[in-house]
XYZ file of C-alpha atoms in Angstrom:
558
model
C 10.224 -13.153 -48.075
C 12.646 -13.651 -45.204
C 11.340 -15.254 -42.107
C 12.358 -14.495 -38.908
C 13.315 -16.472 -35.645
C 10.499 -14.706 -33.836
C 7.501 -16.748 -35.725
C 7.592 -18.239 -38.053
C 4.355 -18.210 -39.052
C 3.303 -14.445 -39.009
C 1.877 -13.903 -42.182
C -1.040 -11.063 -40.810
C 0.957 -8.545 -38.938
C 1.341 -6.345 -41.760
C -2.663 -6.288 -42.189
C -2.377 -6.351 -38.096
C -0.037 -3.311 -37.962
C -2.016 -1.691 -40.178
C -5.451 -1.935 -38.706
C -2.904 -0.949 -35.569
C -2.516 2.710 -36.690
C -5.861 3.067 -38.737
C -7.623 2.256 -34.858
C -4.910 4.737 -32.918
C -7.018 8.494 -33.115
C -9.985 6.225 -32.217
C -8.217 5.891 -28.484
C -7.422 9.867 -28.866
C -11.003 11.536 -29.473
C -11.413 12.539 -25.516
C -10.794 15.965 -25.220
C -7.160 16.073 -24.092
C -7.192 17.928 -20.829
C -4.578 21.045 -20.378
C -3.031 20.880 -16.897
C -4.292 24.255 -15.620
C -5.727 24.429 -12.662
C -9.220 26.699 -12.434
C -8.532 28.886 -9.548
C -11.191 27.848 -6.690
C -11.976 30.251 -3.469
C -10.400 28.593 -0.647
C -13.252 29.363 1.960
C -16.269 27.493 -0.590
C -18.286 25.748 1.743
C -17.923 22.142 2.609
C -14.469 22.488 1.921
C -12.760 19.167 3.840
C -11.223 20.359 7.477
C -8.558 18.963 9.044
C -8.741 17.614 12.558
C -6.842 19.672 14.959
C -5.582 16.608 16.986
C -2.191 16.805 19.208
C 0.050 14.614 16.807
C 2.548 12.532 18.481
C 6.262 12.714 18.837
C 8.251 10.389 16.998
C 9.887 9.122 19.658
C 6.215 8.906 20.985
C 5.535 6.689 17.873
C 8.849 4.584 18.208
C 6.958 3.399 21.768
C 4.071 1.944 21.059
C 3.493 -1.118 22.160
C 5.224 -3.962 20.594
C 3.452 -6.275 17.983
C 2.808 -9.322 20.568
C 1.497 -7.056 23.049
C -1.141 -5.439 20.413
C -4.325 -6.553 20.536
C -5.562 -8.168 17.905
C -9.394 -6.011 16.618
C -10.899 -8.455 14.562
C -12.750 -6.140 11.485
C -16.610 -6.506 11.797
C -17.194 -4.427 8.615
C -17.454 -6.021 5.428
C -15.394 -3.995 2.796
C -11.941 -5.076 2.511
C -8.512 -2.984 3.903
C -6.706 -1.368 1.034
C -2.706 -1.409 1.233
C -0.521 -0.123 -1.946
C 3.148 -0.386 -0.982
C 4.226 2.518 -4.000
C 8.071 1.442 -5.355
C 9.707 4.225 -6.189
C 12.391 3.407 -9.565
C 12.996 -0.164 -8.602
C 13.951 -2.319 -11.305
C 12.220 -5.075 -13.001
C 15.075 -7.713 -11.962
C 15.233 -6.211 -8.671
C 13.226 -8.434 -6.610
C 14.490 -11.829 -6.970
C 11.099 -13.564 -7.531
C 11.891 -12.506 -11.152
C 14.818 -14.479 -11.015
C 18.441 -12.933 -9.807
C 20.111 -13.966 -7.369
C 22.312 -10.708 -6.647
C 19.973 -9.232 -4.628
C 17.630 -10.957 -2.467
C 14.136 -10.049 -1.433
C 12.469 -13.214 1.086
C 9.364 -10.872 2.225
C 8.860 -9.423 -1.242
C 8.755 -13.229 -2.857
C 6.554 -14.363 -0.532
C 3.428 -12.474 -0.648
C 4.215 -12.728 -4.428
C 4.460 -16.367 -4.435
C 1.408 -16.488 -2.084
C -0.679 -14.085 -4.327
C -0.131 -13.301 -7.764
C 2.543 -12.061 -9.285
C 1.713 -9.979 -12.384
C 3.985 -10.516 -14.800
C 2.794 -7.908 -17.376
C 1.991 -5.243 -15.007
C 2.121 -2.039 -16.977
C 2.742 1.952 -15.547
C 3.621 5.023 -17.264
C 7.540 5.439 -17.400
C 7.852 8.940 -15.029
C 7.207 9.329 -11.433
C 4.264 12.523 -11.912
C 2.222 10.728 -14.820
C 2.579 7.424 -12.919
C 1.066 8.566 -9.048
C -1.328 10.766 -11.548
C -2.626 7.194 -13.169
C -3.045 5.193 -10.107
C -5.193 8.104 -8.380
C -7.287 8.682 -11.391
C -7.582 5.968 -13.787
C -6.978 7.690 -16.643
C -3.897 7.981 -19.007
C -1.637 11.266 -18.457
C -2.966 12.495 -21.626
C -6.486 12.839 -20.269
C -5.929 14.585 -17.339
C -2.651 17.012 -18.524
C 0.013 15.024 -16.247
C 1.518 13.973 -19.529
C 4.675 15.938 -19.717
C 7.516 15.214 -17.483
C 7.622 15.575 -13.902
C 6.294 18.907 -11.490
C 9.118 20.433 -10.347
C 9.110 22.532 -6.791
C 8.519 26.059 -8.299
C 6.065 24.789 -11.164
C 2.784 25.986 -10.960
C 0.303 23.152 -11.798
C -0.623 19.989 -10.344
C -3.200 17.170 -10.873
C -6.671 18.846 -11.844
C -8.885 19.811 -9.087
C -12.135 18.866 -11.270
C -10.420 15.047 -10.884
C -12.019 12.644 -8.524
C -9.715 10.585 -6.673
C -9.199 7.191 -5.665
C -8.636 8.413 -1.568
C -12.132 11.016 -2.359
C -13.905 7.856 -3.752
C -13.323 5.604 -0.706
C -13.629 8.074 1.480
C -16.922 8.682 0.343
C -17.331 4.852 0.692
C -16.493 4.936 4.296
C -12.518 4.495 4.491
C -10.012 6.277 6.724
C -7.488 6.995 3.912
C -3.776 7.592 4.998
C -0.980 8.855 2.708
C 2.802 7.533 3.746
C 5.625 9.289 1.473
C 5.645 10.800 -1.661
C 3.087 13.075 -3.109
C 4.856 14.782 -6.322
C 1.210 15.573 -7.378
C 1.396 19.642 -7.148
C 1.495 21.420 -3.817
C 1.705 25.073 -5.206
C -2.000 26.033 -3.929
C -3.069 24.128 -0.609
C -6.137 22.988 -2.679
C -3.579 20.544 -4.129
C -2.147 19.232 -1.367
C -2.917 15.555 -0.451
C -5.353 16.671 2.874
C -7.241 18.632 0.331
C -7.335 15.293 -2.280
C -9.657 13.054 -0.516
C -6.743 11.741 2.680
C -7.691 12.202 5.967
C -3.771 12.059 6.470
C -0.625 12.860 5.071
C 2.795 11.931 6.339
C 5.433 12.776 4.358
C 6.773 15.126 1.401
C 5.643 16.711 -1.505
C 8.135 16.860 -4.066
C 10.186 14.487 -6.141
C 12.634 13.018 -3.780
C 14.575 14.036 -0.299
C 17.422 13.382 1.614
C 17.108 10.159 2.728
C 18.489 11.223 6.888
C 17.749 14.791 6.966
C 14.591 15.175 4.751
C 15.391 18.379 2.729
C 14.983 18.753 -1.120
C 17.867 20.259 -2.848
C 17.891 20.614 -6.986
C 21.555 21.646 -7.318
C 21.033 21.637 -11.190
C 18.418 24.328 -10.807
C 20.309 26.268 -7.848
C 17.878 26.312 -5.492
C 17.692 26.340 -2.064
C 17.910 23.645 0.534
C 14.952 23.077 2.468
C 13.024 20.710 4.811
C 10.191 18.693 2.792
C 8.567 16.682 5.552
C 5.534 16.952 7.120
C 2.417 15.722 9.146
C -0.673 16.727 7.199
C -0.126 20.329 6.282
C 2.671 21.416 9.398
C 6.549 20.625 9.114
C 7.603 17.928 10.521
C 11.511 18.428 12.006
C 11.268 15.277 14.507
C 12.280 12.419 12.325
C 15.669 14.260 11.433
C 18.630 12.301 11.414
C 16.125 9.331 10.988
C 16.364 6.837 8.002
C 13.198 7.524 5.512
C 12.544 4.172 4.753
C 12.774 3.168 8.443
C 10.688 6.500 9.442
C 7.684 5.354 7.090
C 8.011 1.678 7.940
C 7.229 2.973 11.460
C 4.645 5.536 11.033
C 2.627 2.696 8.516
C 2.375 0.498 11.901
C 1.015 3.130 13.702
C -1.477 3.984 11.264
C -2.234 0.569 11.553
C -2.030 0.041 15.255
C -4.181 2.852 16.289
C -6.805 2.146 13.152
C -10.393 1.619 14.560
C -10.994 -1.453 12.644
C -14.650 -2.301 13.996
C -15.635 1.098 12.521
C -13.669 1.938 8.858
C -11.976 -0.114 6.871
C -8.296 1.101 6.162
C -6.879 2.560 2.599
C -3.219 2.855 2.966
C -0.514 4.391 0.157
C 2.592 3.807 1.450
C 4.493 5.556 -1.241
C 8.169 5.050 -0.283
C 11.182 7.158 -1.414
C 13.514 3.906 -1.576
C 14.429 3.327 -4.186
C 15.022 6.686 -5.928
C 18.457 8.799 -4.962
C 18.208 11.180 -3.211
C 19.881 14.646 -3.160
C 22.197 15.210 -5.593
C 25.113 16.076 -3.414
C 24.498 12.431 -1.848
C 22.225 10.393 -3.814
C 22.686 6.806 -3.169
C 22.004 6.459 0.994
C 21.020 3.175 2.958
C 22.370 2.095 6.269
C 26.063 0.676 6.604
C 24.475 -2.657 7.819
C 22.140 -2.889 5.159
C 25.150 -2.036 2.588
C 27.708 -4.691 4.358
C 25.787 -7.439 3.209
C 26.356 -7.267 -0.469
C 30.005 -6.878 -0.312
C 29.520 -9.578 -3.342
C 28.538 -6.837 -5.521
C 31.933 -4.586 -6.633
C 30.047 -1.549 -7.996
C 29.495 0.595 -5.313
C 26.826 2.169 -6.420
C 24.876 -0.899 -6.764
C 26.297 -2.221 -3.847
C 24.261 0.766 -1.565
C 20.769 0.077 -4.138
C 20.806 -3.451 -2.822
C 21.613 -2.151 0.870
C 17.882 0.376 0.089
C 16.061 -2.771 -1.511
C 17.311 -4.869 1.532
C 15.424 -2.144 3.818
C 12.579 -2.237 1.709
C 12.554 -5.988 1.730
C 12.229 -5.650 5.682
C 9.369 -3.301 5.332
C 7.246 -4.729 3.372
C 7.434 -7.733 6.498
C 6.801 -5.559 8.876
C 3.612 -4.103 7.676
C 2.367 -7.328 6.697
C 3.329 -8.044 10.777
C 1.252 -5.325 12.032
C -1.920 -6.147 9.609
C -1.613 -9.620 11.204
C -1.169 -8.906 14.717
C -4.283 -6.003 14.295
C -6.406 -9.025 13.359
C -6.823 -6.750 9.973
C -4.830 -9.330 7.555
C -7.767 -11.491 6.731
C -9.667 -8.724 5.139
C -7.018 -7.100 3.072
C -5.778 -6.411 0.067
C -2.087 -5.647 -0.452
C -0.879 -4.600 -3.643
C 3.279 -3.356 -4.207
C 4.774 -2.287 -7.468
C 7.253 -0.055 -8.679
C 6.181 3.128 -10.225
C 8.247 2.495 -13.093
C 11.806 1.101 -14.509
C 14.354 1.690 -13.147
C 16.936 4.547 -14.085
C 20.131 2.416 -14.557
C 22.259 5.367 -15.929
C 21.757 9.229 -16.714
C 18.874 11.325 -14.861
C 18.983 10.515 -11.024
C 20.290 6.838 -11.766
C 20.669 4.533 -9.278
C 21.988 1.394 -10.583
C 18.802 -0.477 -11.330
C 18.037 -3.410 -13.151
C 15.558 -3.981 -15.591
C 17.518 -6.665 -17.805
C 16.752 -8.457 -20.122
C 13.750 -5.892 -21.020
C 15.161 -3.137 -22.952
C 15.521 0.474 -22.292
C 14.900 2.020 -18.664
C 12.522 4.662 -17.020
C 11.472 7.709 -19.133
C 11.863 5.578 -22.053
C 9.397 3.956 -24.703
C 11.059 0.269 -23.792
C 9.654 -2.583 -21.867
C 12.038 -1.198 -19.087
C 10.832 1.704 -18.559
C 7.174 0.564 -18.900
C 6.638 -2.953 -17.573
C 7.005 -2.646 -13.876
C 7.830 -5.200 -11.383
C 4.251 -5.821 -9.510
C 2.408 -8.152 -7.537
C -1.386 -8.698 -5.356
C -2.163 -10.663 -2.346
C -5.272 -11.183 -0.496
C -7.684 -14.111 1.277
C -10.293 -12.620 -0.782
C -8.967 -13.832 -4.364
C -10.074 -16.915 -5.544
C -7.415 -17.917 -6.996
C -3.634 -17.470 -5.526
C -0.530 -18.596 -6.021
C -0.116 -18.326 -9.691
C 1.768 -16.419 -12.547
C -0.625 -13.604 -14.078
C 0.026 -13.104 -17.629
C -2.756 -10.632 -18.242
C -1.681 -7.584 -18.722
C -3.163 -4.634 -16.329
C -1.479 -0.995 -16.559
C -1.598 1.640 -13.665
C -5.243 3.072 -14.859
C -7.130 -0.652 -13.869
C -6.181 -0.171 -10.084
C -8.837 2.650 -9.628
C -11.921 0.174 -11.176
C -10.226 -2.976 -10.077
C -10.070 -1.809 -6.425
C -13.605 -0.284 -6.137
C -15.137 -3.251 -7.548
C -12.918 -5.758 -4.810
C -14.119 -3.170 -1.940
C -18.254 -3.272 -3.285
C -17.504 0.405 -4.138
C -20.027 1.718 -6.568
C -18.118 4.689 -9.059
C -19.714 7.847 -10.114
C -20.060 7.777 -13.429
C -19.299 10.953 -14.538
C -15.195 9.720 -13.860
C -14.850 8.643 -17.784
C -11.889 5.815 -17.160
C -9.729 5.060 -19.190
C -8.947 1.478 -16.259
C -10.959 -1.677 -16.168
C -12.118 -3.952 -13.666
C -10.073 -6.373 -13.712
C -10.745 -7.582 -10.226
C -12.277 -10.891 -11.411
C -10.207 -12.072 -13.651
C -7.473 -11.990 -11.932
C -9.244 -13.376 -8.606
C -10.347 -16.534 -11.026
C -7.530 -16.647 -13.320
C -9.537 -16.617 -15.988
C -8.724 -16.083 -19.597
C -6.503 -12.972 -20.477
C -8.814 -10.413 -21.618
C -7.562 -8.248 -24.288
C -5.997 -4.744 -23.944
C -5.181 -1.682 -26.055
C -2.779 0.209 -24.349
C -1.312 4.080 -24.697
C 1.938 4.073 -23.039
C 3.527 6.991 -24.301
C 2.088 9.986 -26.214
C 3.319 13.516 -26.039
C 4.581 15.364 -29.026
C 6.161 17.537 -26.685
C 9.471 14.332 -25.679
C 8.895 13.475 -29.326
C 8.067 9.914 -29.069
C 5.310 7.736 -28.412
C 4.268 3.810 -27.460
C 1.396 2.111 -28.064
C 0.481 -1.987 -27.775
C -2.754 -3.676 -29.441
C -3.185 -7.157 -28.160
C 0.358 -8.728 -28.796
C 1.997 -5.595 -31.236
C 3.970 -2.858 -29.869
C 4.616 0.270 -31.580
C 7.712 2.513 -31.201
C 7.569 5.872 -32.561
C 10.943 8.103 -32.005
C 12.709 7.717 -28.416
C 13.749 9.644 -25.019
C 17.017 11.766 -24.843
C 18.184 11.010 -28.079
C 17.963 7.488 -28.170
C 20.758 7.375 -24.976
C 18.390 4.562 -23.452
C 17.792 2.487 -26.288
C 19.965 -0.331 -25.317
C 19.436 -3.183 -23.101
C 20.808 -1.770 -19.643
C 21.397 -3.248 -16.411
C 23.034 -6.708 -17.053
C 25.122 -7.711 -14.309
C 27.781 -9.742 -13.772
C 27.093 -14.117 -13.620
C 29.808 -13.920 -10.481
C 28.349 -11.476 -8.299
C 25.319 -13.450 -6.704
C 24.284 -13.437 -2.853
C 26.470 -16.209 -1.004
C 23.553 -17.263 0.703
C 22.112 -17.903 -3.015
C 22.035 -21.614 -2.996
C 19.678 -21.213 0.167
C 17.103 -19.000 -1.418
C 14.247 -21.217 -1.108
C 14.667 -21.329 2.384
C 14.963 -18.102 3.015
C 11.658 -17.366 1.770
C 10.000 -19.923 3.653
C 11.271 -18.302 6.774
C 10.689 -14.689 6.097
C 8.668 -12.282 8.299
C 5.680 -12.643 5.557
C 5.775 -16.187 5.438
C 5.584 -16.655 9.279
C 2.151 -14.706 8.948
C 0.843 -16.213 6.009
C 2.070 -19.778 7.143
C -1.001 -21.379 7.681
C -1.302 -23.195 4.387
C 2.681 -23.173 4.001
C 4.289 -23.042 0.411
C 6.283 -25.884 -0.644
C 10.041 -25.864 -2.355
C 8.687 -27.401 -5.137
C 5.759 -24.120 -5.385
C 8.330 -21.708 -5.240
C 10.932 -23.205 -7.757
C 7.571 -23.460 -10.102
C 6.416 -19.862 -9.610
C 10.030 -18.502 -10.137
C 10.841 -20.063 -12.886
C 7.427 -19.008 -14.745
C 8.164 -15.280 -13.557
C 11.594 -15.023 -14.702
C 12.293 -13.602 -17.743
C 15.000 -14.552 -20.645
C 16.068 -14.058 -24.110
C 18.301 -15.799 -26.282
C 21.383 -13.570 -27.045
C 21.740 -14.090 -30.692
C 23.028 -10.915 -31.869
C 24.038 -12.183 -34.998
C 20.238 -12.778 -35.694
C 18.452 -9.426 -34.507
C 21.728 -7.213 -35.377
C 21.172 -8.010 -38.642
C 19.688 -5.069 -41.373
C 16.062 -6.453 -41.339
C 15.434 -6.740 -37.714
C 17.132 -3.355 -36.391
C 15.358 -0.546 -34.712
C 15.836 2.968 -35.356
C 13.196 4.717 -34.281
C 14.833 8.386 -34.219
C 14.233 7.480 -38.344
C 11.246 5.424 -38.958
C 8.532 3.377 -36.347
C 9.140 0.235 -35.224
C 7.008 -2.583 -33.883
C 7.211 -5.757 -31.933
C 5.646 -9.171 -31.134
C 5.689 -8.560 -27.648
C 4.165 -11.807 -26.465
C 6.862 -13.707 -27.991
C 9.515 -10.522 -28.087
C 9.335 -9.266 -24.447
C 12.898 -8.267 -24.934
C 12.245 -5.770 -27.881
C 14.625 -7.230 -29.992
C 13.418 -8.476 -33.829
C 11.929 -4.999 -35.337
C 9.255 -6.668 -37.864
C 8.587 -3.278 -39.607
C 10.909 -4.069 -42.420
C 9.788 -7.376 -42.797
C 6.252 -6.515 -42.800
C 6.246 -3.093 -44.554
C 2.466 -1.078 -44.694
């Protein structure tokens, strides 16, 4: 028998691949949940009311005071502020603590570098199924958000018999804000996200909006244009003309400014629209400032996805700013990923990266699935390190509870897993069976046992089977060679500064996160290794395989 340049020594994965698909219907016997919503009377009793408070202006909110003036409320309660900073479609190789040096992302790095960055950090590959997961801890399949995406004039949404992450720690004693997208249903008010456990909502419903005026238009499905912005459950008109990313950035520090931290702690989704396009008529928007500063990169597209991950970049340091200055830092937990790959070409593509991984969102491929992710806090015990564990979108539910001392009903059934201490400890990897993909109706599934992966048919005809997204050794940031630097003097570093990283820590932590695979296509082009999966399954070593490339199938036939 052939061996093969992945190992050498892997004389049990046929028995392994085998005992791989004998073991898959035992992760199937819940009852697979049908997306239909039981109708429920609107006026039951106890049903959550919204506070009829005078809501600021914008330009009201634009004036508060300014982050020295605040003063700092030092949190006298005891559970810990919750902060998920919600990617939308950025790309594995997007933030350059993964490695590139096209586009740069100081703030980003640095709460990575200071916390953990999680290096297999796994989601499902669409936008609905993805939010879906992180709110309920289960896989798509178990609660019906398995198939696609909701679309404006769709009928369904995420069950109402689900218990949600914002109802849990609300329960608990939170104030629970929503910032940006919901794309969870919002065809019944029941499903709207003041009705799903957040004492706030600021933002829009559907998939994606114009990035300056706010308005969804699906040209492909002729529809209307029409504002999709609001505060709670009234349209909100004021922020027109007003950048999204810079609008959200703005309302997170009031949320955070005006937060009563001597009385709740704070759980926070900031769930941006950067970086997915926008309207189709104009789908790639960021600032002419932002966009000027990568006039390295030639492909203009591209060249206006750095200028929206630039604006991110400045985000994420602001809201880390206003924690700080609110005297709420020290008892908080921030956690930022992307919902899933990137889309470098096809459906609402914006130019993303994922290389080397293979494949892109709504695909079965590492790029589409392994999702660029990272967790900070004082409270872990461990920091500054390289996770290798692998955690997937459903964990965050369990995981978070357990950091906050939040006991979980029972009856919730999750498919997540606490994973809050071994990650806090770095402790040994504990090992996962995962369901990535499984939906006869896209005709393909995904599924990884410990180090295997299994491929099973693909998206769109196989269009996204490739390895997408390289770009071009020439085109890196001028300022490059100064990287380092830059990170030490970022917004986030300034805060976090008291025990300061060193050069030497970040060229360590980079290096260990970056990903690469030797480009030997006259090895894995050849007969035995290829992947078809339109014709027959595939599977991988994905420990030592991250890149998808040596099919073992053939070499280790059932």
């Amino acid at each position: 028998m052939q061996s093969h340049p992945v190992d050498r020594q892997f004389s049990c994965t046929g028995l392994y691949f085998l005992l791989l698909l004998l073991l898959l219907p035992a992760l199937f016997n819940r009852h697979h949940h049908v997306a239909t919503v039981t109708a429920i009377n609107t006026e039951t009793a106890g049903e959550h009311q919204q506070q009829q408070t005078t809501q600021p202006t914008l330009q009201q909110q634009q004036q508060h005071e300014k982050p020295e003036e605040q003063q700092s409320q030092p949190q006298n309660n005891s559970k810990p502020n919750i902060i998920i900073i919600l990617i939308d479609d950025m790309g594995f190789n997007d933030v350059s603590y993964h490695g590139s040096n096209q586009i740069l992302t100081p703030n980003i790095d640095a709460l990575a570098y200071n916390g953990i960055i999680l290096n297999r950090h796994y989601v499902p590959n669409l936008c609905t199924p993805s939010r879906a997961t992180l709110l309920t801890g289960k896989y798509p399949i178990h609660t019906g958000m398995q198939q696609s995406v909701i679309i404006n004039d769709q009928p369904w949404g995420l069950p109402l018999q689900e218990q949600l992450l914002p109802e849990i720690l609300r329960d608990a004693g939170y104030a629970t804000n929503l910032i940006g997208k919901w794309h969870l249903g919002f065809w019944r008010k029941e499903l709207t996200p003041t009705m799903r456990g957040f004492d706030h909502h600021f933002g829009y419903y559907s998939g994606y909006i114009d990035y300056y005026n706010h308005t969804n238009h699906m040209l492909n499905r002729n529809y209307s244009a029409g504002l999709d912005f609001r505060r709670d459950l009234s349209p909100w008109p004021e922020a027109d003309g007003l950048y999204a990313t810079d609008v959200f950035t703005q309302e997170a520090e009031r949320v955070i400014y005006q937060h009563d931290a001597a009385a709740k702690p704070l759980f926070l989704l900031m769930s941006h629209l950067a970086v997915h396009t926008g309207n189709e008529n104009n789908p790639m928007q960021a600032p002419e400032e932002e966009v000027e500063k990568f006039s390295h990169i030639s492909d203009k597209k591209r060249r206006t996805y750095a200028g929206m991950i630039s604006r991110l970049d400045d985000s994420v340091g602001r809201v880390v700013r206003a924690l700080s200055n609110k005297g709420m830092l020290n008892n908080s937990i921030v956690l930022l990923y992307s919902d899933n790959g990137a889309p470098t070409v096809g459906i609402h593509s914006n130019a993303g990266s994922n290389y080397p991984f293979r494949g892109q969102k709504e695909s079965p491929w590492e790029g589409g699935l392994r999702s660029a992710g990272l967790i900070w806090s004082p409270l872990l015990q461990k920091q500054r390190y390289v996770s290798n564990q692998v955690v997937h979108a459903i964990d965050w539910l369990p995981t978070l509870a357990s950091a906050a001392g939040v006991p979980l009903p029972p009856k919730l059934q999750l498919d997540g897993v606490n994973l809050w201490r071994v990650l806090s400890e770095n402790g040994a990897p504990q090992p996962r069976r995962l369901i990535h993909v499984l939906d006869d109706s896209v005709g393909y599934s995904a599924y990884t046992r410990g180090a295997l992966k299994y491929v099973n048919g693909s998206s769109f005809n196989g269009q996204y089977d490739g390895w997408l997204g390289d770009l071009p050794a020439d085109e890196q940031d001028p300022t490059a060679p100064y990287y380092v630097q830059q990170v030490l003097s970022s917004e986030v570093q300034h805060v976090l500064g008291s025990d300061a990283l060193s050069v030497e820590q970040v060229e360590s932590l980079r290096a260990q996160a970056t990903h690469s695979c030797p480009d030997n296509k006259e090895d894995y082009t050849q007969d035995v290794y290829r992947c078809e999966p339109l014709l027959e399954p595939c599977f991988f070593d994905i420990e030592k395989d991250p890149c998808e490339r040596y099919n073992l199938a053939k070499l280790y036939p059932l």
